[in-house]
Short mmCIF file of C-alpha atoms in Angstrom, two decimals:
data_model
loop_
_atom_site.label_atom_id
_atom_site.label_comp_id
_atom_site.label_asym_id
_atom_site.label_seq_id
_atom_site.Cartn_x
_atom_site.Cartn_y
_atom_site.Cartn_z
CA LYS A 39 -34.59 165.31 -12.35
CA ALA A 40 -36.96 168.08 -11.33
CA GLY A 41 -36.84 168.86 -7.51
CA VAL A 42 -39.59 168.92 -5.03
CA THR A 43 -42.28 171.60 -5.89
CA GLN A 44 -44.70 173.20 -3.60
CA THR A 45 -47.78 175.07 -4.41
CA PRO A 46 -48.85 177.72 -3.65
CA ARG A 47 -45.66 179.63 -2.66
CA TYR A 48 -47.33 182.21 -0.74
CA LEU A 49 -50.84 182.35 0.93
CA ILE A 50 -52.78 184.71 2.92
CA LYS A 51 -55.82 183.51 4.94
CA THR A 52 -57.86 184.74 7.82
CA ARG A 53 -58.55 183.13 11.14
CA GLY A 54 -61.17 180.25 10.94
CA GLN A 55 -60.46 179.53 7.28
CA GLN A 56 -58.97 176.32 6.06
CA VAL A 57 -56.05 175.86 3.69
CA THR A 58 -54.67 173.10 1.48
CA LEU A 59 -51.01 172.96 0.58
CA SER A 60 -49.75 170.69 -2.24
CA CYS A 61 -46.34 168.95 -2.72
CA SER A 62 -44.97 166.95 -5.61
CA PRO A 63 -41.93 164.96 -4.70
CA ILE A 64 -38.96 164.14 -6.84
CA SER A 65 -39.84 161.59 -9.44
CA GLY A 66 -39.56 158.05 -7.92
CA HIS A 67 -39.42 159.17 -4.35
CA ARG A 68 -42.30 157.59 -2.42
CA SER A 69 -41.93 159.30 0.90
CA VAL A 70 -43.19 162.87 1.62
CA SER A 71 -42.69 164.52 4.90
CA TRP A 72 -44.03 167.94 6.12
CA TYR A 73 -42.56 170.30 8.52
CA GLN A 74 -43.65 173.73 9.94
CA GLN A 75 -40.95 176.31 10.37
CA THR A 76 -41.50 179.22 12.65
CA PRO A 77 -38.81 181.65 14.14
CA GLY A 78 -39.83 180.54 17.61
CA GLN A 79 -40.07 176.87 17.28
CA GLY A 80 -37.77 176.13 14.41
CA LEU A 81 -38.47 173.24 12.22
CA GLN A 82 -41.17 170.85 13.56
CA PHE A 83 -42.22 167.62 12.07
CA LEU A 84 -45.82 167.35 11.07
CA PHE A 85 -46.17 164.10 9.37
CA GLU A 86 -44.68 161.56 7.10
CA TYR A 87 -46.48 159.64 4.20
CA PHE A 88 -45.18 156.60 2.34
CA SER A 89 -47.17 154.69 -0.31
CA GLU A 90 -50.36 156.59 0.67
CA THR A 91 -49.99 155.61 4.32
CA GLN A 92 -48.99 157.86 7.31
CA ARG A 93 -45.89 156.46 8.78
CA ASN A 94 -45.17 158.87 11.38
CA LYS A 95 -47.02 161.83 13.06
CA GLY A 96 -45.66 164.83 14.88
CA ASN A 97 -47.23 166.48 17.89
CA PHE A 98 -49.73 168.75 16.23
CA PRO A 99 -53.47 169.12 16.72
CA GLY A 100 -55.96 167.20 14.75
CA ARG A 101 -56.57 170.52 12.69
CA PHE A 102 -53.52 169.52 10.76
CA SER A 103 -54.05 166.61 8.37
CA GLY A 104 -52.44 165.25 5.29
CA ARG A 105 -52.83 162.62 2.60
CA GLN A 106 -50.80 161.12 -0.22
CA PHE A 107 -52.04 160.01 -3.49
CA SER A 108 -51.00 156.92 -5.55
CA ASN A 109 -48.54 159.12 -7.64
CA SER A 110 -46.80 160.09 -4.36
CA ARG A 111 -48.00 163.74 -4.55
CA SER A 112 -49.19 164.91 -1.11
CA GLU A 113 -51.48 167.43 0.29
CA MET A 114 -51.71 168.98 3.73
CA ASN A 115 -54.63 170.67 5.13
CA VAL A 116 -55.03 173.08 8.12
CA SER A 117 -58.67 173.68 9.11
CA THR A 118 -59.96 176.46 11.53
CA LEU A 119 -56.72 178.50 11.17
CA GLU A 120 -55.21 180.23 13.99
CA LEU A 121 -52.74 183.25 13.90
CA GLY A 122 -50.04 180.92 15.26
CA ASP A 123 -50.40 178.79 12.19
CA SER A 124 -48.45 181.45 10.24
CA ALA A 125 -45.25 179.72 9.17
CA LEU A 126 -43.26 178.51 6.31
CA TYR A 127 -44.39 174.83 5.47
CA LEU A 128 -41.80 172.69 4.02
CA CYS A 129 -42.30 169.53 2.28
CA ALA A 130 -39.43 167.05 1.77
CA SER A 131 -39.26 163.76 -0.21
CA SER A 132 -37.03 160.94 0.23
CA LEU A 133 -36.40 157.38 -1.09
CA PRO A 134 -37.07 154.79 1.70
CA PRO A 135 -36.58 152.12 2.63
CA ALA A 136 -32.92 153.05 1.94
CA GLN A 137 -31.23 154.00 5.34
CA PRO A 138 -30.45 156.67 6.14
CA GLU A 139 -32.85 158.79 4.45
CA THR A 140 -31.71 162.20 2.92
CA GLN A 141 -34.45 164.57 2.65
CA TYR A 142 -34.95 166.72 -0.41
CA PHE A 143 -36.87 169.89 0.40
CA GLY A 144 -39.15 172.00 -1.67
CA PRO A 145 -39.00 175.93 -1.56
CA GLY A 146 -41.80 175.91 0.97
CA THR A 147 -45.29 177.72 1.17
CA ARG A 148 -45.44 180.68 3.34
CA LEU A 149 -48.77 181.05 4.97
CA LEU A 150 -49.79 184.23 6.73
CA VAL A 151 -52.90 184.06 8.88
CA LEU A 152 -54.61 187.40 9.67
CA SER B 649 -38.65 168.76 22.68
CA GLN B 650 -35.98 169.00 19.74
CA GLN B 651 -33.19 166.45 19.55
CA GLY B 652 -30.42 168.82 18.15
CA GLU B 653 -29.45 172.04 19.50
CA GLU B 654 -27.04 174.27 17.57
CA ASP B 655 -24.53 176.51 19.00
CA PRO B 656 -23.98 179.43 18.48
CA GLN B 657 -27.39 180.72 17.46
CA ALA B 658 -25.73 183.38 15.26
CA LEU B 659 -22.18 183.77 13.87
CA SER B 660 -20.67 186.61 11.80
CA ILE B 661 -17.23 186.21 10.29
CA GLN B 662 -15.04 187.85 7.43
CA GLU B 663 -14.87 186.27 4.01
CA GLY B 664 -11.96 183.87 3.98
CA GLU B 665 -12.13 183.01 7.62
CA ASN B 666 -13.40 179.58 8.88
CA ALA B 667 -16.80 179.08 10.42
CA THR B 668 -17.49 176.43 13.15
CA MET B 669 -20.86 175.46 14.28
CA ASN B 670 -21.80 172.86 17.03
CA CYS B 671 -24.63 170.53 17.37
CA SER B 672 -25.67 168.62 20.62
CA TYR B 673 -28.28 165.99 20.92
CA LYS B 674 -29.85 164.05 23.78
CA THR B 675 -30.42 160.40 22.73
CA SER B 676 -28.57 157.59 20.60
CA ILE B 677 -28.76 158.17 16.90
CA ASN B 678 -28.08 156.29 13.69
CA ASN B 679 -27.12 159.20 11.73
CA LEU B 680 -26.31 162.96 11.86
CA GLN B 681 -27.00 165.31 8.97
CA TRP B 682 -26.20 168.90 8.28
CA TYR B 683 -28.53 171.10 6.11
CA ARG B 684 -28.26 174.51 4.84
CA GLN B 685 -31.25 177.04 4.38
CA ASN B 686 -30.96 180.26 2.56
CA SER B 687 -33.20 182.97 3.87
CA GLY B 688 -36.88 181.81 3.74
CA ARG B 689 -36.35 178.90 1.20
CA GLY B 690 -36.14 175.12 1.39
CA LEU B 691 -33.24 173.30 3.05
CA VAL B 692 -30.41 171.67 1.22
CA HIS B 693 -28.65 168.57 2.34
CA LEU B 694 -24.96 169.18 2.90
CA ILE B 695 -23.40 165.95 4.44
CA LEU B 696 -24.29 162.96 6.47
CA ILE B 697 -22.11 161.22 9.03
CA ARG B 698 -23.09 157.83 10.42
CA SER B 699 -22.82 157.05 14.13
CA ASN B 700 -19.85 154.77 13.57
CA GLU B 701 -17.94 157.50 11.77
CA ARG B 702 -15.79 160.17 13.53
CA GLU B 703 -15.14 162.64 10.72
CA LYS B 704 -16.23 163.34 7.22
CA HIS B 705 -15.17 165.80 4.47
CA SER B 706 -16.97 167.29 1.56
CA GLY B 707 -15.36 169.98 -0.38
CA ARG B 708 -14.87 172.90 2.10
CA LEU B 709 -16.94 171.15 4.72
CA ARG B 710 -15.64 168.99 7.62
CA VAL B 711 -17.96 167.16 9.99
CA THR B 712 -16.94 165.45 13.34
CA LEU B 713 -19.15 163.35 15.45
CA ASP B 714 -18.43 162.47 19.08
CA THR B 715 -21.16 160.03 20.15
CA SER B 716 -19.71 159.76 23.69
CA LYS B 717 -20.44 163.44 24.07
CA LYS B 718 -23.44 163.46 21.82
CA SER B 719 -22.18 166.20 19.72
CA SER B 720 -21.06 167.15 16.27
CA SER B 721 -19.47 169.94 14.61
CA LEU B 722 -19.62 171.52 11.24
CA LEU B 723 -16.50 173.47 9.85
CA ILE B 724 -16.62 175.49 6.76
CA THR B 725 -13.27 176.55 5.64
CA ALA B 726 -12.44 179.58 3.65
CA SER B 727 -15.85 181.01 3.90
CA ARG B 728 -17.47 182.93 1.15
CA ALA B 729 -20.27 185.45 1.07
CA ALA B 730 -22.37 182.89 -0.46
CA ASP B 731 -22.18 180.66 2.57
CA THR B 732 -24.37 183.15 4.39
CA ALA B 733 -27.37 181.00 5.44
CA SER B 734 -28.83 179.15 8.36
CA TYR B 735 -27.26 175.73 9.03
CA PHE B 736 -29.20 172.94 10.82
CA CYS B 737 -28.24 169.64 12.21
CA ALA B 738 -30.63 166.77 12.03
CA THR B 739 -30.57 163.39 13.82
CA ASP B 740 -32.32 160.26 13.04
CA ALA B 741 -32.85 156.87 14.69
CA ARG B 742 -34.27 153.88 12.91
CA ASN B 743 -37.94 154.26 11.76
CA THR B 744 -38.23 157.69 13.47
CA PRO B 745 -38.44 161.00 11.52
CA LEU B 746 -35.52 163.35 11.34
CA VAL B 747 -35.42 165.87 14.15
CA PHE B 748 -34.01 169.27 13.46
CA GLY B 749 -32.24 171.70 15.69
CA LYS B 750 -33.09 175.51 15.57
CA GLY B 751 -30.05 176.36 13.46
CA THR B 752 -27.09 178.53 13.45
CA ARG B 753 -27.41 181.75 11.40
CA LEU B 754 -24.15 182.40 9.80
CA SER B 755 -23.22 185.72 8.09
CA VAL B 756 -20.22 186.03 6.04
CA ILE B 757 -19.10 189.62 5.41
CA ALA B 758 -17.38 190.38 2.22
#
């Protein structure tokens, strides 16, 4: 099976712009989670989608949003970018409702905000 | 705040030596998982240990879990240069997302 894919891999934006990141999960996986990784804060959970519904949400401002499509592909959007949004954004898919859930990560999108 | 905290933050060893990393967490968990991340890339699942298990092995990896101390350790035996990476523990409770620690950066010197 193909792994989790994320596009684009690298992105440079300026403050105030918005950005959309895409994630295609492993075939058959219906849950997609997003994480933000920075040197200072480590890996922080953004949100999780399952069957097109947001199942969990982390402690991020409303500028961060996401959605999931009927084919389980997911997108996350960050509006009004700030310098602090520079990070590696990781997407992971899993196969709920099996417990425990192992997450399969994509390679990430590295976002630089100037 | 994050659930898991790894210790040490960084570890440097010679090839062939064993590497031990520790993880402590704060609340009751269902499972604890360990992941590896090569520089700037996605995480790879290594091993999962359930809350009712005390020890688990997978190849050169050995994980222990002490729920009374809310801690886990990951031992990599006979380390190789290819083991150089960051290692994260992640905890979960039912219907809650995985919570990751900040990781241990392991350098294995050939």
